[in-house]
Short mmCIF file of C-alpha atoms in Angstrom, two decimals:
data_model
loop_
_atom_site.label_atom_id
_atom_site.label_comp_id
_atom_site.label_asym_id
_atom_site.label_seq_id
_atom_site.Cartn_x
_atom_site.Cartn_y
_atom_site.Cartn_z
CA LEU A 1 -9.60 -75.05 6.52
CA GLN A 2 -10.85 -77.68 8.95
CA GLU A 3 -14.40 -77.00 7.79
CA THR A 4 -13.40 -77.79 4.21
CA GLY A 5 -11.74 -81.02 5.27
CA VAL A 6 -8.13 -79.93 4.68
CA HIS A 7 -5.78 -81.06 7.48
CA PHE A 8 -2.06 -80.42 7.89
CA HIS A 9 -1.06 -83.73 9.44
CA GLU A 10 0.35 -85.21 6.23
CA PRO A 11 4.03 -84.43 5.62
CA GLY A 12 4.66 -82.24 2.63
CA LEU A 13 1.03 -81.08 2.33
CA GLU A 14 1.90 -77.59 3.51
CA GLY A 15 4.51 -77.32 0.78
CA GLU A 16 2.03 -78.55 -1.80
CA LEU A 17 -0.44 -75.83 -0.82
CA LEU A 18 2.16 -73.08 -0.73
CA PHE A 19 4.44 -74.07 -3.60
CA GLY A 20 2.31 -76.38 -5.67
CA ASN A 21 1.14 -73.53 -7.90
CA GLY A 22 4.41 -72.93 -9.70
CA GLN A 23 2.96 -70.31 -12.02
CA ALA A 24 1.84 -68.09 -9.15
CA LEU A 25 5.23 -68.43 -7.46
CA ASP A 26 7.04 -67.55 -10.69
CA LEU A 27 4.85 -64.48 -11.15
CA ALA A 28 5.46 -63.39 -7.55
CA PHE A 29 9.20 -63.86 -7.99
CA LEU A 30 9.17 -61.91 -11.24
CA ALA A 31 7.16 -59.07 -9.68
CA VAL A 32 9.50 -58.80 -6.70
CA ALA A 33 12.58 -58.91 -8.93
CA VAL A 34 11.20 -56.18 -11.20
CA LEU A 35 10.32 -53.96 -8.23
CA VAL A 36 13.77 -54.40 -6.71
CA LEU A 37 15.44 -53.69 -10.05
CA ILE A 38 13.37 -50.55 -10.65
CA GLY A 39 13.98 -49.27 -7.11
CA ALA A 40 17.73 -49.91 -7.27
CA SER A 41 17.97 -48.29 -10.72
CA LEU A 42 16.16 -45.16 -9.55
CA LEU A 43 18.29 -44.95 -6.42
CA TRP A 44 21.62 -45.24 -8.23
CA TRP A 45 20.50 -43.00 -11.09
CA THR A 46 19.59 -40.31 -8.56
CA LEU A 47 22.78 -40.67 -6.53
CA LEU A 48 25.10 -40.72 -9.55
CA GLY A 49 23.32 -38.31 -11.89
CA SER A 50 21.79 -35.58 -9.75
CA GLU A 51 24.18 -32.82 -8.69
CA ARG A 52 21.60 -31.49 -6.22
CA VAL A 53 21.46 -34.83 -4.43
CA PHE A 54 25.25 -34.99 -4.41
CA VAL A 55 25.49 -31.54 -2.80
CA ARG A 56 22.96 -32.57 -0.17
CA VAL A 57 24.76 -35.83 0.60
CA ASN A 58 28.08 -33.95 0.72
CA SER A 59 26.72 -31.44 3.23
CA ILE A 60 25.35 -34.19 5.47
CA ALA A 61 28.62 -36.17 5.29
CA THR A 62 30.66 -33.03 6.01
CA TRP A 63 28.53 -32.25 9.05
CA ILE A 64 28.97 -35.80 10.38
CA VAL A 65 32.73 -35.80 9.79
CA ASP A 66 33.10 -32.39 11.48
CA ARG A 67 31.30 -33.66 14.57
CA LEU A 68 33.28 -36.90 14.68
CA GLY A 69 36.53 -35.09 13.94
CA ARG A 70 36.34 -33.36 17.31
CA ARG A 71 36.89 -36.73 18.96
CA LEU A 72 38.69 -38.70 16.25
CA ARG A 73 41.91 -37.02 15.07
CA PRO A 74 42.26 -38.97 11.75
CA LEU A 75 38.95 -37.52 10.54
CA ARG A 76 39.99 -33.89 10.95
CA ASP A 77 41.94 -33.75 7.69
CA LEU A 78 39.52 -35.88 5.67
CA ALA A 79 38.52 -34.30 2.35
CA VAL A 80 34.85 -35.29 2.30
CA GLU A 81 33.87 -33.80 -1.05
CA GLY A 82 36.93 -35.16 -2.85
CA SER A 83 36.33 -38.63 -1.42
CA LEU A 84 32.66 -38.61 -2.43
CA ARG A 85 33.46 -37.46 -5.95
CA SER A 86 36.08 -40.20 -6.25
CA VAL A 87 33.56 -42.83 -5.12
CA ARG A 88 30.97 -41.51 -7.55
CA SER A 89 33.38 -41.53 -10.49
CA GLN A 90 34.55 -45.06 -9.70
CA THR A 91 30.94 -46.24 -9.39
CA ARG A 92 30.13 -44.72 -12.76
CA ALA A 93 33.11 -46.55 -14.25
CA GLY A 94 31.86 -49.80 -12.70
CA ILE A 95 28.45 -49.38 -14.33
CA ASN A 96 30.19 -49.58 -17.70
CA ARG A 97 31.07 -53.16 -16.77
CA LEU A 98 27.47 -53.99 -15.82
CA PRO A 99 27.16 -57.20 -17.93
CA ALA A 100 30.26 -58.68 -16.30
CA LEU A 101 29.01 -57.70 -12.84
CA VAL A 102 25.60 -59.26 -13.46
CA LEU A 103 27.18 -62.45 -14.77
CA GLY A 104 29.52 -62.67 -11.79
CA SER A 105 26.64 -62.14 -9.35
CA LEU A 106 24.58 -64.82 -11.10
CA VAL A 107 27.44 -67.31 -10.89
CA ALA A 108 28.04 -66.50 -7.21
CA GLN A 109 24.36 -66.93 -6.27
CA THR A 110 24.16 -70.18 -8.23
CA PHE A 111 27.13 -71.57 -6.33
CA ALA A 112 25.53 -70.46 -3.04
CA ALA A 113 22.31 -72.28 -3.95
CA ALA A 114 24.31 -75.40 -4.84
CA ILE A 115 26.09 -75.28 -1.46
CA LEU A 116 22.78 -75.11 0.41
CA PHE A 117 21.28 -77.90 -1.72
CA VAL A 118 24.28 -80.16 -1.03
CA SER A 119 24.19 -79.26 2.68
CA LEU A 120 20.54 -80.26 2.96
CA HIS A 121 21.21 -83.61 1.30
CA ALA A 122 24.27 -84.14 3.52
CA VAL A 123 22.39 -83.67 6.79
CA ALA A 124 18.96 -85.02 5.81
CA GLY A 125 19.71 -87.58 3.14
CA ASP A 126 17.02 -87.64 0.47
CA VAL A 127 15.07 -84.36 0.48
CA ALA A 128 11.66 -84.50 -1.20
CA LEU A 129 12.31 -81.29 -3.11
CA THR A 130 13.13 -80.94 -6.78
CA VAL A 131 15.92 -78.72 -8.05
CA VAL A 132 13.42 -76.38 -9.71
CA ASP A 133 11.35 -75.92 -6.55
CA PHE A 134 14.49 -75.47 -4.47
CA GLY A 135 15.73 -72.83 -6.92
CA ARG A 136 12.45 -70.97 -6.64
CA ILE A 137 12.63 -70.99 -2.85
CA PHE A 138 16.27 -69.96 -2.66
CA PHE A 139 16.28 -67.14 -5.21
CA LEU A 140 12.96 -65.66 -4.10
CA THR A 141 14.13 -65.65 -0.47
CA ARG A 142 17.46 -64.21 -1.57
CA VAL A 143 15.78 -61.32 -3.37
CA LEU A 144 13.51 -60.57 -0.42
CA SER A 145 16.38 -60.75 2.10
CA SER A 146 18.36 -58.22 0.05
CA LEU A 147 15.85 -55.60 1.19
CA VAL A 148 17.04 -56.06 4.78
CA PRO A 149 20.25 -54.04 5.42
CA THR A 150 22.29 -56.74 7.14
CA PRO A 151 25.72 -58.08 6.07
CA GLY A 152 25.13 -60.94 3.66
CA GLY A 153 21.44 -61.02 4.57
CA LEU A 154 22.42 -62.42 7.95
CA GLY A 155 19.32 -63.32 9.93
CA ALA A 156 16.78 -62.39 7.27
CA LEU A 157 18.01 -64.95 4.74
CA ASP A 158 18.30 -67.65 7.39
CA ALA A 159 14.79 -67.08 8.72
CA GLY A 160 13.31 -66.88 5.24
CA LEU A 161 15.02 -70.05 4.05
CA SER A 162 14.05 -71.94 7.19
CA ALA A 163 10.38 -70.99 6.92
CA SER A 164 10.25 -71.66 3.18
CA LEU A 165 11.95 -75.05 3.39
CA VAL A 166 9.76 -76.20 6.27
CA ALA A 167 6.67 -75.01 4.38
CA ALA A 168 7.86 -76.96 1.33
CA GLY A 169 7.92 -80.18 3.35
CA VAL A 170 11.52 -80.34 4.62
CA ASP A 171 11.93 -81.44 8.21
CA ALA A 172 12.52 -78.48 10.52
CA SER A 173 15.65 -79.93 12.16
CA ALA A 174 17.09 -80.88 8.76
CA ALA A 175 16.37 -77.43 7.35
CA LEU A 176 18.03 -75.72 10.32
CA ALA A 177 21.07 -78.01 10.20
CA GLY A 178 21.45 -77.51 6.46
CA ILE A 179 21.29 -73.73 6.81
CA LEU A 180 23.90 -73.80 9.58
CA VAL A 181 26.25 -75.80 7.35
CA PHE A 182 25.49 -73.38 4.51
CA ARG A 183 26.36 -70.39 6.70
CA LEU A 184 29.52 -72.09 7.89
CA ALA A 185 30.69 -72.53 4.30
CA THR A 186 29.59 -69.16 2.92
CA PHE A 187 29.91 -66.78 5.89
CA VAL A 188 32.19 -68.11 8.63
CA LEU A 189 34.93 -69.78 6.58
CA PRO A 190 35.52 -66.72 4.34
CA ILE A 191 35.95 -64.55 7.46
CA VAL A 192 38.41 -66.99 9.03
CA THR A 193 40.32 -67.31 5.75
CA GLY A 194 40.45 -63.53 5.37
CA VAL A 195 41.79 -63.03 8.91
CA VAL A 196 44.49 -65.68 8.37
CA CYS A 197 45.50 -64.13 5.03
CA TRP A 198 45.62 -60.67 6.62
CA PHE A 199 47.99 -61.85 9.36
CA LEU A 200 50.16 -63.63 6.79
CA PHE A 201 50.29 -60.49 4.67
CA ALA A 202 51.17 -58.32 7.68
CA TRP A 203 53.90 -60.77 8.73
CA ALA A 204 55.32 -60.80 5.18
CA ARG A 205 55.43 -57.00 5.11
CA ARG A 206 57.26 -56.82 8.44
CA SER A 207 59.80 -59.46 7.41
CA THR A 208 60.52 -57.83 4.02
CA PRO A 209 62.63 -54.64 4.17
CA THR A 210 60.96 -51.64 2.61
CA ARG A 211 62.46 -49.77 -0.30
CA SER A 212 63.01 -46.63 1.73
CA GLY A 213 64.76 -48.60 4.46
CA ALA A 214 67.05 -50.30 1.96
CA LEU A 215 67.95 -46.96 0.40
CA GLY A 216 68.61 -45.46 3.80
CA ARG A 217 71.12 -48.20 4.61
CA ALA A 218 72.94 -47.80 1.31
CA VAL A 219 76.50 -46.43 1.45
CA ARG A 220 76.72 -42.83 0.30
CA PRO A 221 79.11 -42.59 -2.65
CA GLU A 222 82.03 -40.22 -2.51
CA ALA A 223 81.67 -36.91 -4.27
CA ALA A 224 83.38 -36.99 -7.63
CA VAL A 225 86.24 -34.53 -8.12
CA PRO A 226 86.84 -33.29 -11.66
CA ASP A 227 90.14 -34.23 -13.25
CA GLY A 228 92.82 -31.59 -12.85
CA ALA A 229 91.07 -29.86 -9.99
CA ASP A 230 93.23 -28.81 -7.08
CA ALA A 231 92.59 -30.37 -3.74
CA ALA A 232 92.38 -26.91 -2.26
CA GLU A 233 89.33 -26.24 -4.43
CA THR A 234 87.57 -29.25 -2.98
CA PRO A 235 85.24 -28.35 -0.07
CA ALA A 236 86.50 -29.34 3.34
CA ALA A 237 83.40 -31.43 3.97
CA ASP A 238 84.30 -33.67 0.99
CA ARG A 239 87.99 -34.13 1.92
CA GLY A 240 89.35 -36.77 4.19
CA ALA A 241 90.81 -36.14 7.63
CA ASP A 242 94.38 -36.43 6.31
CA ASP A 243 93.84 -33.62 3.79
CA LEU A 244 92.86 -31.00 6.38
CA PRO A 245 95.49 -28.35 7.17
CA VAL A 246 97.36 -28.73 10.44
CA ALA A 247 98.41 -25.62 12.39
CA VAL A 248 102.14 -25.58 13.27
CA GLY A 249 102.95 -24.04 16.64
#
């Protein structure tokens, strides 16, 4: 590149070279999205539709549970096949609501992109990056990071966003600070909120008497005696202490 006279000392030039060709980036994004969609569709179609695959997965899961059950008592009575069939049936039912799931995922990812965009502007002020270019960077990195099996794309999404934003001309310190704020809002705060809600729920359950406990403390009603029945016909267990016969010496 130095022989051709192209130097990387001007800010934002790297981003122009990498992201200036919007058509190529859109085609790359479309290709990656199609590949991911095809791979996920084949995977779920095989897992949910093939009985042979289900039998194989069930045998592997049963073997693992049997080995772990020797050390973990709660796993000894686990019905592996019944649990797997229940999960498969519920997943099949969820596929029937596929449009709603896709719409919900699209809304969630859009809000996540908006949080990162606002975070970058909050820590760096004016970022020389249009909304369209930022959307390309975020969603392409999001799709690629979904291939890495980490919770919420932790690590992979952060590294990908940092490299992409810096390559697009964003200052490295500003990009890192914006991503940290983004992770604080989308990863740390939900965990903290969930833990607090869990403790509140557990405290509410302990402070509220259960139905079985309330029934156990209820007073047992007296056995009803039919009208006209003789007291002698009433069992001794249902009569009071004063009705019991007394032996005369």
